[in-house]
Structures are given as structure tokens and as C-alpha cells.
mmCIF file with all atom_site columns, C-alpha atoms in Angstrom:
data_model
loop_
_atom_site.group_PDB
_atom_site.id
_atom_site.type_symbol
_atom_site.label_atom_id
_atom_site.label_alt_id
_atom_site.label_comp_id
_atom_site.label_asym_id
_atom_site.label_entity_id
_atom_site.label_seq_id
_atom_site.pdbx_PDB_ins_code
_atom_site.Cartn_x
_atom_site.Cartn_y
_atom_site.Cartn_z
_atom_site.occupancy
_atom_site.B_iso_or_equiv
_atom_site.pdbx_formal_charge
_atom_site.auth_seq_id
_atom_site.auth_comp_id
_atom_site.auth_asym_id
_atom_site.auth_atom_id
_atom_site.pdbx_PDB_model_num
ATOM 1   C CA . MET I 1 1   ? 0.003   0.033  0.024  1.00 72.00 ? 1   MET I CA 1
ATOM 2   C CA . PRO I 1 2   ? 1.546   3.358  -0.958 1.00 78.00 ? 2   PRO I CA 1
ATOM 3   C CA . VAL I 1 3   ? 1.687   6.347  1.305  1.00 92.00 ? 3   VAL I CA 1
ATOM 4   C CA . MET I 1 4   ? -1.700  7.984  0.987  1.00 96.00 ? 4   MET I CA 1
ATOM 5   C CA . ASP I 1 5   ? -3.192  11.403 1.401  1.00 95.00 ? 5   ASP I CA 1
ATOM 6   C CA . LEU I 1 6   ? -4.566  11.937 4.908  1.00 95.00 ? 6   LEU I CA 1
ATOM 7   C CA . ILE I 1 7   ? -8.148  12.331 3.745  1.00 95.00 ? 7   ILE I CA 1
ATOM 8   C CA . GLU I 1 8   ? -7.991  8.888  2.135  1.00 95.00 ? 8   GLU I CA 1
ATOM 9   C CA . LEU I 1 9   ? -6.788  7.219  5.354  1.00 96.00 ? 9   LEU I CA 1
ATOM 10  C CA . PRO I 1 10  ? -10.310 6.444  6.862  1.00 94.00 ? 10  PRO I CA 1
ATOM 11  C CA . SER I 1 11  ? -11.236 4.479  3.749  1.00 94.00 ? 11  SER I CA 1
ATOM 12  C CA . ALA I 1 12  ? -8.282  2.165  4.329  1.00 95.00 ? 12  ALA I CA 1
ATOM 13  C CA . LEU I 1 13  ? -9.281  1.377  7.956  1.00 96.00 ? 13  LEU I CA 1
ATOM 14  C CA . PRO I 1 14  ? -11.974 -0.455 9.821  1.00 95.00 ? 14  PRO I CA 1
ATOM 15  C CA . ARG I 1 15  ? -14.646 1.875  11.251 1.00 93.00 ? 15  ARG I CA 1
ATOM 16  C CA . LEU I 1 16  ? -13.110 1.488  14.714 1.00 96.00 ? 16  LEU I CA 1
ATOM 17  C CA . ALA I 1 17  ? -9.390  1.336  14.723 1.00 96.00 ? 17  ALA I CA 1
ATOM 18  C CA . ALA I 1 18  ? -6.642  3.214  16.526 1.00 98.00 ? 18  ALA I CA 1
ATOM 19  C CA . VAL I 1 19  ? -4.003  5.179  14.639 1.00 98.00 ? 19  VAL I CA 1
ATOM 20  C CA . VAL I 1 20  ? -0.405  5.843  15.707 1.00 98.00 ? 20  VAL I CA 1
ATOM 21  C CA . GLY I 1 21  ? 1.258   9.200  15.296 1.00 98.00 ? 21  GLY I CA 1
ATOM 22  C CA . LEU I 1 22  ? 4.989   9.732  14.973 1.00 97.00 ? 22  LEU I CA 1
ATOM 23  C CA . ASP I 1 23  ? 7.337   12.626 15.608 1.00 93.00 ? 23  ASP I CA 1
ATOM 24  C CA . LEU I 1 24  ? 10.613  11.602 13.977 1.00 94.00 ? 24  LEU I CA 1
ATOM 25  C CA . GLY I 1 25  ? 13.662  13.216 15.635 1.00 90.00 ? 25  GLY I CA 1
ATOM 26  C CA . GLU I 1 26  ? 17.350  12.707 15.064 1.00 90.00 ? 26  GLU I CA 1
ATOM 27  C CA . LYS I 1 27  ? 17.813  10.496 18.128 1.00 93.00 ? 27  LYS I CA 1
ATOM 28  C CA . THR I 1 28  ? 14.290  9.537  19.084 1.00 94.00 ? 28  THR I CA 1
ATOM 29  C CA . ILE I 1 29  ? 10.831  8.695  17.725 1.00 96.00 ? 29  ILE I CA 1
ATOM 30  C CA . GLY I 1 30  ? 7.943   10.129 19.694 1.00 94.00 ? 30  GLY I CA 1
ATOM 31  C CA . VAL I 1 31  ? 4.873   7.848  19.524 1.00 97.00 ? 31  VAL I CA 1
ATOM 32  C CA . ALA I 1 32  ? 1.262   8.719  20.208 1.00 97.00 ? 32  ALA I CA 1
ATOM 33  C CA . VAL I 1 33  ? -1.906  6.678  19.772 1.00 98.00 ? 33  VAL I CA 1
ATOM 34  C CA . SER I 1 34  ? -5.567  7.514  19.202 1.00 98.00 ? 34  SER I CA 1
ATOM 35  C CA . ASP I 1 35  ? -8.585  5.868  20.729 1.00 98.00 ? 35  ASP I CA 1
ATOM 36  C CA . VAL I 1 36  ? -10.473 3.490  18.406 1.00 97.00 ? 36  VAL I CA 1
ATOM 37  C CA . SER I 1 37  ? -12.952 6.181  17.428 1.00 96.00 ? 37  SER I CA 1
ATOM 38  C CA . ARG I 1 38  ? -10.000 8.366  16.359 1.00 97.00 ? 38  ARG I CA 1
ATOM 39  C CA . THR I 1 39  ? -11.146 11.311 18.467 1.00 97.00 ? 39  THR I CA 1
ATOM 40  C CA . VAL I 1 40  ? -8.355  11.805 20.985 1.00 97.00 ? 40  VAL I CA 1
ATOM 41  C CA . ALA I 1 41  ? -4.590  11.374 20.636 1.00 97.00 ? 41  ALA I CA 1
ATOM 42  C CA . SER I 1 42  ? -2.434  10.497 23.685 1.00 96.00 ? 42  SER I CA 1
ATOM 43  C CA . PRO I 1 43  ? 1.301   10.352 24.116 1.00 94.00 ? 43  PRO I CA 1
ATOM 44  C CA . LEU I 1 44  ? 2.424   6.729  24.267 1.00 96.00 ? 44  LEU I CA 1
ATOM 45  C CA . ALA I 1 45  ? 6.129   6.106  24.130 1.00 96.00 ? 45  ALA I CA 1
ATOM 46  C CA . LEU I 1 46  ? 9.578   7.273  23.127 1.00 95.00 ? 46  LEU I CA 1
ATOM 47  C CA . ILE I 1 47  ? 11.698  5.050  20.953 1.00 97.00 ? 47  ILE I CA 1
ATOM 48  C CA . ARG I 1 48  ? 15.445  5.776  21.204 1.00 95.00 ? 48  ARG I CA 1
ATOM 49  C CA . LYS I 1 49  ? 16.773  5.221  17.722 1.00 96.00 ? 49  LYS I CA 1
ATOM 50  C CA . ALA I 1 50  ? 19.248  2.397  17.186 1.00 96.00 ? 50  ALA I CA 1
ATOM 51  C CA . LYS I 1 51  ? 19.018  0.517  13.903 1.00 97.00 ? 51  LYS I CA 1
ATOM 52  C CA . PHE I 1 52  ? 15.984  0.999  11.597 1.00 97.00 ? 52  PHE I CA 1
ATOM 53  C CA . THR I 1 53  ? 14.833  -2.611 11.902 1.00 96.00 ? 53  THR I CA 1
ATOM 54  C CA . GLN I 1 54  ? 14.979  -2.522 15.712 1.00 97.00 ? 54  GLN I CA 1
ATOM 55  C CA . ASP I 1 55  ? 13.120  0.808  15.753 1.00 98.00 ? 55  ASP I CA 1
ATOM 56  C CA . ALA I 1 56  ? 10.433  -0.600 13.395 1.00 98.00 ? 56  ALA I CA 1
ATOM 57  C CA . GLU I 1 57  ? 10.069  -3.728 15.556 1.00 98.00 ? 57  GLU I CA 1
ATOM 58  C CA . GLN I 1 58  ? 9.488   -1.557 18.642 1.00 98.00 ? 58  GLN I CA 1
ATOM 59  C CA . LEU I 1 59  ? 6.973   0.521  16.709 1.00 98.00 ? 59  LEU I CA 1
ATOM 60  C CA . PHE I 1 60  ? 5.110   -2.563 15.362 1.00 98.00 ? 60  PHE I CA 1
ATOM 61  C CA . LYS I 1 61  ? 5.031   -4.035 18.874 1.00 98.00 ? 61  LYS I CA 1
ATOM 62  C CA . LEU I 1 62  ? 3.444   -0.817 20.265 1.00 98.00 ? 62  LEU I CA 1
ATOM 63  C CA . MET I 1 63  ? 0.937   -0.910 17.413 1.00 98.00 ? 63  MET I CA 1
ATOM 64  C CA . ALA I 1 64  ? 0.016   -4.511 18.036 1.00 98.00 ? 64  ALA I CA 1
ATOM 65  C CA . GLU I 1 65  ? -0.454  -3.821 21.774 1.00 97.00 ? 65  GLU I CA 1
ATOM 66  C CA . ARG I 1 66  ? -2.909  -0.990 20.920 1.00 97.00 ? 66  ARG I CA 1
ATOM 67  C CA . GLU I 1 67  ? -4.342  -2.709 17.819 1.00 96.00 ? 67  GLU I CA 1
ATOM 68  C CA . ALA I 1 68  ? -3.409  0.349  15.779 1.00 98.00 ? 68  ALA I CA 1
ATOM 69  C CA . LYS I 1 69  ? -3.992  -0.080 12.065 1.00 97.00 ? 69  LYS I CA 1
ATOM 70  C CA . ALA I 1 70  ? -2.291  2.992  10.504 1.00 98.00 ? 70  ALA I CA 1
ATOM 71  C CA . ILE I 1 71  ? 0.410   5.596  11.038 1.00 98.00 ? 71  ILE I CA 1
ATOM 72  C CA . VAL I 1 72  ? 0.434   9.360  10.690 1.00 98.00 ? 72  VAL I CA 1
ATOM 73  C CA . ILE I 1 73  ? 3.915   10.713 10.387 1.00 97.00 ? 73  ILE I CA 1
ATOM 74  C CA . GLY I 1 74  ? 4.714   14.382 11.208 1.00 95.00 ? 74  GLY I CA 1
ATOM 75  C CA . LEU I 1 75  ? 6.208   16.043 8.077  1.00 94.00 ? 75  LEU I CA 1
ATOM 76  C CA . PRO I 1 76  ? 8.644   18.852 9.058  1.00 89.00 ? 76  PRO I CA 1
ATOM 77  C CA . VAL I 1 77  ? 7.779   21.271 6.268  1.00 84.00 ? 77  VAL I CA 1
ATOM 78  C CA . ASN I 1 78  ? 9.719   24.538 6.214  1.00 82.00 ? 78  ASN I CA 1
ATOM 79  C CA . MET I 1 79  ? 7.875   27.711 7.271  1.00 76.00 ? 79  MET I CA 1
ATOM 80  C CA . ASP I 1 80  ? 7.681   28.802 3.603  1.00 84.00 ? 80  ASP I CA 1
ATOM 81  C CA . GLY I 1 81  ? 5.987   25.527 2.659  1.00 81.00 ? 81  GLY I CA 1
ATOM 82  C CA . THR I 1 82  ? 9.013   23.912 0.985  1.00 84.00 ? 82  THR I CA 1
ATOM 83  C CA . GLU I 1 83  ? 10.381  20.527 1.885  1.00 82.00 ? 83  GLU I CA 1
ATOM 84  C CA . GLY I 1 84  ? 13.985  20.135 2.933  1.00 84.00 ? 84  GLY I CA 1
ATOM 85  C CA . PRO I 1 85  ? 16.247  17.269 4.043  1.00 88.00 ? 85  PRO I CA 1
ATOM 86  C CA . ARG I 1 86  ? 14.162  16.503 7.192  1.00 89.00 ? 86  ARG I CA 1
ATOM 87  C CA . CYS I 1 87  ? 11.088  15.921 5.010  1.00 91.00 ? 87  CYS I CA 1
ATOM 88  C CA . GLN I 1 88  ? 13.094  13.638 2.743  1.00 94.00 ? 88  GLN I CA 1
ATOM 89  C CA . SER I 1 89  ? 14.224  11.732 5.845  1.00 95.00 ? 89  SER I CA 1
ATOM 90  C CA . SER I 1 90  ? 10.593  11.319 6.989  1.00 96.00 ? 90  SER I CA 1
ATOM 91  C CA . ARG I 1 91  ? 9.495   10.164 3.591  1.00 96.00 ? 91  ARG I CA 1
ATOM 92  C CA . ALA I 1 92  ? 12.351  7.631  3.469  1.00 96.00 ? 92  ALA I CA 1
ATOM 93  C CA . PHE I 1 93  ? 11.326  6.347  6.943  1.00 97.00 ? 93  PHE I CA 1
ATOM 94  C CA . ALA I 1 94  ? 7.794   5.739  5.619  1.00 97.00 ? 94  ALA I CA 1
ATOM 95  C CA . ARG I 1 95  ? 9.129   3.980  2.494  1.00 97.00 ? 95  ARG I CA 1
ATOM 96  C CA . ASN I 1 96  ? 11.356  1.731  4.709  1.00 97.00 ? 96  ASN I CA 1
ATOM 97  C CA . LEU I 1 97  ? 8.337   0.914  6.926  1.00 97.00 ? 97  LEU I CA 1
ATOM 98  C CA . LEU I 1 98  ? 6.399   -0.117 3.838  1.00 97.00 ? 98  LEU I CA 1
ATOM 99  C CA . ARG I 1 99  ? 9.192   -2.500 2.804  1.00 96.00 ? 99  ARG I CA 1
ATOM 100 C CA . LEU I 1 100 ? 8.578   -4.295 6.119  1.00 97.00 ? 100 LEU I CA 1
ATOM 101 C CA . ARG I 1 101 ? 4.770   -4.107 6.102  1.00 96.00 ? 101 ARG I CA 1
ATOM 102 C CA . GLU I 1 102 ? 3.468   -3.261 2.726  1.00 93.00 ? 102 GLU I CA 1
ATOM 103 C CA . ASP I 1 103 ? -0.173  -3.400 3.879  1.00 93.00 ? 103 ASP I CA 1
ATOM 104 C CA . LEU I 1 104 ? 0.275   -0.593 6.398  1.00 96.00 ? 104 LEU I CA 1
ATOM 105 C CA . PRO I 1 105 ? -1.657  2.668  5.693  1.00 97.00 ? 105 PRO I CA 1
ATOM 106 C CA . ILE I 1 106 ? 0.646   5.641  6.201  1.00 98.00 ? 106 ILE I CA 1
ATOM 107 C CA . ALA I 1 107 ? -0.138  9.335  5.809  1.00 98.00 ? 107 ALA I CA 1
ATOM 108 C CA . PHE I 1 108 ? 1.728   12.539 6.547  1.00 97.00 ? 108 PHE I CA 1
ATOM 109 C CA . TRP I 1 109 ? 0.638   15.568 8.537  1.00 94.00 ? 109 TRP I CA 1
ATOM 110 C CA . ASP I 1 110 ? 2.353   18.999 8.405  1.00 89.00 ? 110 ASP I CA 1
ATOM 111 C CA . GLU I 1 111 ? 4.054   19.326 11.772 1.00 82.00 ? 111 GLU I CA 1
ATOM 112 C CA . ARG I 1 112 ? 5.238   22.917 11.517 1.00 68.00 ? 112 ARG I CA 1
ATOM 113 C CA . MET I 1 113 ? 5.414   24.466 14.957 1.00 62.00 ? 113 MET I CA 1
ATOM 114 C CA . SER I 1 114 ? 4.414   21.288 16.800 1.00 58.00 ? 114 SER I CA 1
ATOM 115 C CA . SER I 1 115 ? 7.595   21.001 18.965 1.00 60.00 ? 115 SER I CA 1
ATOM 116 C CA . MET I 1 116 ? 7.583   24.682 19.664 1.00 61.00 ? 116 MET I CA 1
ATOM 117 C CA . ALA I 1 117 ? 3.895   24.612 20.700 1.00 62.00 ? 117 ALA I CA 1
ATOM 118 C CA . VAL I 1 118 ? 4.413   21.605 22.892 1.00 60.00 ? 118 VAL I CA 1
ATOM 119 C CA . ASN I 1 119 ? 7.495   23.136 24.534 1.00 57.00 ? 119 ASN I CA 1
ATOM 120 C CA . ARG I 1 120 ? 5.562   26.306 25.201 1.00 64.00 ? 120 ARG I CA 1
ATOM 121 C CA . MET I 1 121 ? 2.690   24.325 26.746 1.00 62.00 ? 121 MET I CA 1
ATOM 122 C CA . LEU I 1 122 ? 5.014   22.301 28.909 1.00 58.00 ? 122 LEU I CA 1
ATOM 123 C CA . VAL I 1 123 ? 6.741   25.436 30.231 1.00 56.00 ? 123 VAL I CA 1
ATOM 124 C CA . ASP I 1 124 ? 3.826   27.860 30.496 1.00 59.00 ? 124 ASP I CA 1
ATOM 125 C CA . GLU I 1 125 ? 1.022   25.550 31.614 1.00 57.00 ? 125 GLU I CA 1
ATOM 126 C CA . MET I 1 126 ? 2.879   22.789 33.369 1.00 58.00 ? 126 MET I CA 1
ATOM 127 C CA . ASP I 1 127 ? 5.989   24.649 34.618 1.00 56.00 ? 127 ASP I CA 1
ATOM 128 C CA . MET I 1 128 ? 8.123   21.669 33.572 1.00 58.00 ? 128 MET I CA 1
ATOM 129 C CA . THR I 1 129 ? 11.875  21.751 33.940 1.00 59.00 ? 129 THR I CA 1
ATOM 130 C CA . ARG I 1 130 ? 14.104  21.508 30.883 1.00 58.00 ? 130 ARG I CA 1
ATOM 131 C CA . ALA I 1 131 ? 15.331  18.012 31.924 1.00 59.00 ? 131 ALA I CA 1
ATOM 132 C CA . ARG I 1 132 ? 11.778  16.689 32.310 1.00 60.00 ? 132 ARG I CA 1
ATOM 133 C CA . ARG I 1 133 ? 10.674  18.289 29.029 1.00 56.00 ? 133 ARG I CA 1
ATOM 134 C CA . GLY I 1 134 ? 13.417  16.408 27.207 1.00 61.00 ? 134 GLY I CA 1
ATOM 135 C CA . GLU I 1 135 ? 11.790  13.167 28.336 1.00 63.00 ? 135 GLU I CA 1
ATOM 136 C CA . VAL I 1 136 ? 8.273   14.062 27.209 1.00 69.00 ? 136 VAL I CA 1
ATOM 137 C CA . VAL I 1 137 ? 8.452   16.592 24.351 1.00 70.00 ? 137 VAL I CA 1
ATOM 138 C CA . ASP I 1 138 ? 8.821   14.130 21.485 1.00 77.00 ? 138 ASP I CA 1
ATOM 139 C CA . LYS I 1 139 ? 5.920   11.892 22.485 1.00 86.00 ? 139 LYS I CA 1
ATOM 140 C CA . ALA I 1 140 ? 3.828   14.968 23.323 1.00 84.00 ? 140 ALA I CA 1
ATOM 141 C CA . ALA I 1 141 ? 4.717   16.389 19.889 1.00 87.00 ? 141 ALA I CA 1
ATOM 142 C CA . ALA I 1 142 ? 3.576   13.109 18.324 1.00 92.00 ? 142 ALA I CA 1
ATOM 143 C CA . ALA I 1 143 ? 0.259   13.477 20.170 1.00 92.00 ? 143 ALA I CA 1
ATOM 144 C CA . TRP I 1 144 ? 0.013   17.068 18.844 1.00 89.00 ? 144 TRP I CA 1
ATOM 145 C CA . ILE I 1 145 ? 0.655   15.906 15.292 1.00 93.00 ? 145 ILE I CA 1
ATOM 146 C CA . LEU I 1 146 ? -1.817  13.060 15.547 1.00 96.00 ? 146 LEU I CA 1
ATOM 147 C CA . GLN I 1 147 ? -4.496  15.226 17.175 1.00 94.00 ? 147 GLN I CA 1
ATOM 148 C CA . GLY I 1 148 ? -4.149  17.781 14.304 1.00 92.00 ? 148 GLY I CA 1
ATOM 149 C CA . ALA I 1 149 ? -4.611  14.946 11.769 1.00 95.00 ? 149 ALA I CA 1
ATOM 150 C CA . LEU I 1 150 ? -7.602  13.501 13.654 1.00 97.00 ? 150 LEU I CA 1
ATOM 151 C CA . ASP I 1 151 ? -9.217  16.943 13.910 1.00 93.00 ? 151 ASP I CA 1
ATOM 152 C CA . ARG I 1 152 ? -8.780  17.406 10.138 1.00 93.00 ? 152 ARG I CA 1
ATOM 153 C CA . LEU I 1 153 ? -10.348 14.056 9.437  1.00 94.00 ? 153 LEU I CA 1
ATOM 154 C CA . ARG I 1 154 ? -13.273 14.771 11.813 1.00 91.00 ? 154 ARG I CA 1
ATOM 155 C CA . ASN I 1 155 ? -13.937 18.050 10.001 1.00 88.00 ? 155 ASN I CA 1
ATOM 156 C CA . LEU I 1 156 ? -14.083 16.583 6.514  1.00 79.00 ? 156 LEU I CA 1
ATOM 157 C CA . PRO I 1 157 ? -17.402 17.331 4.751  1.00 75.00 ? 157 PRO I CA 1
ATOM 158 C CA . ASP I 1 158 ? -19.585 14.240 4.395  1.00 61.00 ? 158 ASP I CA 1
ATOM 159 C CA . ALA I 1 159 ? -19.296 12.834 0.903  1.00 43.00 ? 159 ALA I CA 1
#
């Protein structure tokens, strides 16, 4: 199954199925998961990057535990809307996942400002220290990304 446009994602899923959201960093992968009705995204885990196959195994294990049937990957688009090397890396990550599980629906969501917004929330609203933020920001950013995608899907006009 190729990477699909976000608005096509629901047609590739059972009516009730969780979705995983990913925030791909240089050293970690933040993972979030939705409820089966795809209404609320929650931070789930942080995968510390090692080798791709090990990272993918951890991700697939988390997905199996939550019975998640698809992935939304944050796409780090530049502020001017162009795609740079980080976008290429995210797209390569998706292609590599599809080599391992070609039946897996994957979509992208523009993640501009997600880490900044999450950091601001953690500081302003939760008064979290820098050390503690480092532990939670990537999985919180994954939840932010996934929630944005879920909100978009929920607001699609009925066809």
C-alpha cells in the first residue's frame, strides 16, 4: 500500500481502529496513539533510535499492543511550505516501513510548529523543567501531530 493522502486514510481502515502518530527526531521517535474512534490522541512512548529494523520492531510491537492499524507521520515542512532534508528523511522512513509491512496505511501531517507549541505548553502551563521536558516533548509532539490529523479528518465534509 503506498503512502496515502490523509483524507484517504479512513477508507483504508476499519470503522473502529486506533492510529499511531510519529514525531521523527534525530535521536528519538515520539509515538502517540488515538482511541479506536479516532477522536483523541495521547502520548504513548519514546523510541530511542538504534537501527531501523529494531526501531520498526518496537513501533510494530506498540501498534500491536494498541491494535493500531495505521500511522500518521509528522512532516517537518519549512515555514515557507517547501520541503527540505528532514522531509526527505521522514518520507524515506515511511518507504522503509512499507518495505517491512506493505499493507500498512501511512499518511503525513504537516508538523510545523508542533515541537515549539508543545514546549511552550510544557513550560507555560505545566511549569516543567528543561530536563523533564526532554523526556516528554517528542511523544507529546507526536500526540500534537496526531491530534491535528484527527481533527482534520473529523472536520471533513460528508461525501
